[in-house]
Coordinates of C-alpha atoms in Angstrom, one line a residue:
Chain A
A1 CA 115.7 106.1 111.5
Q2 CA 115.8 106.4 107.7
S3 CA 114.0 109.2 105.8
V4 CA 113.8 110.6 102.4
T5 CA 113.3 114.3 101.4
Q6 CA 112.3 115.3 97.9
L7 CA 112.9 119.0 97.3
G8 CA 110.1 120.6 95.4
S9 CA 106.6 119.0 95.3
H10 CA 106.2 120.4 91.7
V11 CA 108.8 120.9 89.0
S12 CA 108.0 122.4 85.6
V13 CA 110.3 122.2 82.5
S14 CA 110.0 122.8 78.9
E15 CA 110.1 120.0 76.4
G16 CA 113.8 119.3 75.5
A17 CA 115.1 120.9 78.7
L18 CA 117.1 119.2 81.4
V19 CA 115.1 117.4 84.1
L20 CA 116.5 117.5 87.6
L21 CA 114.6 116.1 90.5
R22 CA 116.2 116.3 93.9
C23 CA 116.4 113.7 96.6
N24 CA 118.2 113.6 99.9
Y25 CA 118.2 110.8 102.3
S26 CA 119.0 110.2 106.0
S27 CA 120.4 106.9 107.0
S28 CA 122.9 105.7 109.6
V29 CA 123.9 102.7 107.5
P30 CA 124.6 102.3 103.8
P31 CA 121.4 102.7 101.9
Y32 CA 119.9 101.2 98.9
L33 CA 118.2 103.9 96.8
F34 CA 115.5 103.8 94.3
W35 CA 113.5 106.1 91.9
Y36 CA 110.0 105.2 90.9
V37 CA 107.6 106.9 88.5
Q38 CA 103.8 106.9 88.9
Y39 CA 101.6 107.8 86.0
P40 CA 97.9 108.7 86.7
N41 CA 95.8 105.8 87.8
Q42 CA 98.7 103.4 87.7
G43 CA 101.0 101.8 90.2
L44 CA 104.7 102.6 90.7
Q45 CA 107.3 101.6 88.1
L46 CA 110.9 101.3 89.0
L47 CA 113.1 103.7 87.0
L48 CA 116.5 102.8 88.5
K49 CA 118.2 101.6 91.7
Y50 CA 121.5 102.0 93.5
T51 CA 122.8 99.1 95.5
T52 CA 126.6 99.0 95.5
G53 CA 129.3 99.7 93.1
A54 CA 129.2 102.5 90.5
T55 CA 127.6 105.6 91.9
L56 CA 126.2 106.7 88.6
V57 CA 123.2 104.6 87.8
K58 CA 121.4 104.5 84.5
G59 CA 117.7 103.6 84.3
I60 CA 114.9 103.3 81.8
N61 CA 113.6 106.1 79.6
G62 CA 116.9 107.9 79.6
F63 CA 116.9 108.7 83.3
E64 CA 120.0 108.5 85.5
A65 CA 120.9 109.2 89.1
E66 CA 124.1 109.7 91.0
F67 CA 124.7 108.5 94.5
K68 CA 126.7 111.1 96.5
K69 CA 127.5 109.8 99.9
S70 CA 129.1 113.1 101.1
E71 CA 126.0 115.0 100.2
T72 CA 123.5 112.2 101.1
S73 CA 121.9 112.8 97.8
F74 CA 120.5 110.8 94.9
H75 CA 119.2 113.3 92.4
L76 CA 117.4 112.1 89.2
T77 CA 118.3 113.7 85.9
K78 CA 117.4 113.4 82.2
P79 CA 119.1 115.5 79.6
S80 CA 116.0 116.2 77.5
A81 CA 112.5 116.1 78.7
H82 CA 109.7 114.6 76.7
M83 CA 106.0 115.2 77.1
S84 CA 105.6 111.6 78.1
D85 CA 107.8 112.2 81.2
A86 CA 105.0 114.1 82.9
A87 CA 104.2 112.1 86.0
E88 CA 104.9 111.8 89.7
Y89 CA 108.4 110.7 90.8
F90 CA 109.2 109.1 94.1
C91 CA 112.6 108.6 95.7
A92 CA 112.9 105.7 98.1
V93 CA 115.4 104.1 100.5
R94 CA 115.9 100.6 102.0
V95 CA 118.5 99.6 104.5
L96 CA 120.2 96.4 105.6
G97 CA 118.0 94.6 108.0
G98 CA 114.9 96.5 107.0
F99 CA 111.9 95.1 105.3
K100 CA 110.3 98.2 104.2
T101 CA 110.9 100.7 101.5
I102 CA 110.6 104.3 102.7
F103 CA 109.3 106.7 100.1
G104 CA 109.6 110.5 99.8
A105 CA 106.5 112.6 99.4
G106 CA 107.0 112.7 95.6
T107 CA 107.7 115.4 93.0
R108 CA 105.2 116.0 90.2
L109 CA 106.9 116.8 86.9
F110 CA 105.2 119.0 84.4
V111 CA 106.5 119.2 80.8
K112 CA 105.5 122.3 78.8
A113 CA 105.4 122.1 75.0
Chain B
E1 CA 104.4 86.9 82.5
T2 CA 101.3 88.5 84.0
G3 CA 101.7 91.6 86.2
V4 CA 100.4 92.5 89.6
T5 CA 96.6 92.9 89.7
Q6 CA 94.4 94.4 92.4
S7 CA 90.7 94.4 93.0
P8 CA 88.5 96.3 93.3
T9 CA 89.7 99.4 91.5
H10 CA 87.6 101.8 93.6
L11 CA 85.7 101.3 96.8
I12 CA 83.5 103.5 99.0
K13 CA 82.8 102.6 102.6
T14 CA 81.5 104.4 105.7
R15 CA 83.2 104.9 109.0
G16 CA 83.2 101.8 111.2
Q17 CA 82.8 99.3 108.3
Q18 CA 85.3 96.7 107.3
V19 CA 87.0 96.3 104.0
T20 CA 89.0 93.6 102.1
L21 CA 91.3 94.4 99.3
R22 CA 92.8 91.8 97.1
C23 CA 96.1 91.4 95.2
S24 CA 97.3 88.8 92.8
S25 CA 101.1 88.6 92.7
Q26 CA 103.2 88.5 89.6
S27 CA 103.9 84.9 88.5
G28 CA 106.8 83.3 90.3
H29 CA 106.7 85.9 93.2
N30 CA 106.5 84.7 96.8
T31 CA 106.6 88.0 98.6
V32 CA 104.0 90.7 98.8
S33 CA 104.0 94.1 100.5
W34 CA 101.2 96.5 101.1
Y35 CA 101.4 100.2 101.1
Q36 CA 99.0 103.1 101.9
Q37 CA 99.4 106.2 99.7
A38 CA 97.4 109.1 101.0
L39 CA 96.6 112.0 98.7
G40 CA 99.7 114.0 97.9
Q41 CA 102.0 111.8 99.8
G42 CA 104.4 108.9 99.2
P43 CA 103.5 105.3 99.9
Q44 CA 103.7 104.2 103.5
F45 CA 104.7 100.6 104.3
I46 CA 101.9 98.6 106.0
F47 CA 103.3 95.1 106.1
Q48 CA 105.0 92.3 104.1
Y49 CA 104.2 88.6 103.7
Y50 CA 106.6 86.0 102.7
R51 CA 105.5 82.4 102.1
E52 CA 102.2 83.0 103.9
E53 CA 103.8 84.6 107.0
E54 CA 104.0 88.2 108.0
N55 CA 107.7 89.1 108.2
G56 CA 107.7 92.8 108.6
R57 CA 105.3 95.6 109.6
G58 CA 105.1 99.3 109.6
N59 CA 103.5 101.8 112.0
F60 CA 99.9 100.7 111.4
P61 CA 97.4 99.6 114.1
P62 CA 96.3 96.0 114.4
R63 CA 93.0 96.7 112.7
F64 CA 95.1 96.5 109.5
S65 CA 95.7 92.8 108.9
G66 CA 96.6 90.6 106.0
L67 CA 96.7 87.2 104.6
Q68 CA 98.8 85.5 101.9
F69 CA 97.5 82.3 100.3
P70 CA 99.4 79.3 99.0
N71 CA 99.1 80.7 95.4
Y72 CA 100.8 83.8 96.8
S73 CA 97.8 86.0 96.3
S74 CA 97.1 88.3 99.2
E75 CA 94.4 90.2 101.1
L76 CA 94.5 93.4 103.1
N77 CA 91.8 93.7 105.7
V78 CA 90.9 96.9 107.5
N79 CA 88.5 96.9 110.4
A80 CA 86.6 99.8 112.0
L81 CA 87.4 102.2 109.1
E82 CA 88.2 105.8 109.9
L83 CA 88.1 108.8 107.6
D84 CA 91.9 108.9 107.5
D85 CA 92.0 105.5 106.0
S86 CA 90.9 107.0 102.7
A87 CA 93.9 106.4 100.4
L88 CA 95.2 104.5 97.5
Y89 CA 96.3 101.0 98.6
L90 CA 99.2 99.5 96.6
C91 CA 100.5 96.0 96.7
A92 CA 103.9 95.0 95.4
S93 CA 105.2 91.6 94.7
S94 CA 108.8 90.3 94.5
R95 CA 110.5 87.0 94.3
A96 CA 113.2 86.9 96.9
G97 CA 111.7 87.3 100.4
G98 CA 112.2 91.0 100.6
L99 CA 115.9 91.0 100.1
L100 CA 117.4 94.5 99.8
T101 CA 118.1 94.3 96.1
D102 CA 114.7 92.7 95.4
T103 CA 112.8 94.5 92.8
Q104 CA 109.2 95.2 93.8
Y105 CA 106.5 95.2 91.1
F106 CA 103.5 97.3 91.9
G107 CA 99.9 96.9 91.1
P108 CA 97.7 99.8 90.0
G109 CA 96.2 100.1 93.4
T110 CA 92.7 100.3 95.0
R111 CA 91.3 103.7 95.7
L112 CA 89.4 103.5 99.1
T113 CA 87.1 106.3 100.1
V114 CA 85.7 106.4 103.6
L115 CA 82.7 108.6 104.2

C-alpha cells in the first residue's frame, strides 16, 4: 500500500529564509509525486509534480522539489520565503493502476516578517 | 476557462439526515473525483467518476454515493449522516480519465458540519 508522511505539521520561517518542507513516501512501485498548496477557504492548487525523467522538478511561485528514490523522499524547497507563501502544503502520491491520489497530513507554513 | 465550482459553501445538518453536495467541473473535463478532508488532515479519496460511471472508490461505506451528469457536473450524496462526516468536501476535475499524469483541478470545497 502507498502512503505519504510529511515531517512536521507546522514549519515557521522568517521572510527571506529558506523554506524546506519534508515528504517521504512508501510505494512498492514507481510513484508519481505531487505537491499542492491550500490557502484558507480555498481548494488545492498544484505546485509541481514528478512523473518521470529529471528528478529535480520546478514548480510555480519559485518552488522546486527533488525526487530521491534511494531516500524515498520528495522534499519541497524555496530559496527565499515570502509572506504570501503562508499556507498549508500537501505532498501526494499516485501509482500505476491506481485511481486515487493519496495525500499526506499536510504542513502549515508560517512566514514571519 | 471557468474553474471548478462547488455548492453550497457551507452546510449544517444533524445526525441521520441526508445531504447532497454539487460540483461543476472545469470546462472540457470529463473526470471528477471527490475527497473528504477532515480538520487537520489531508484529503481522503472517496471515489472517481469518468463519463458518468464510477471507476474507482476509496475506503468509504456505501452511504457515500455519487452521480455524474452528461454535462460532467457531479453530485456527492451522503445518507445517514454521522458526526464524523463533518469535514471539507473537495471535488477535483480532470480531462483524461484519471490517468497518472492527469492534473486535477480542485474546487474550493463545501464545509459540512454534522450536529
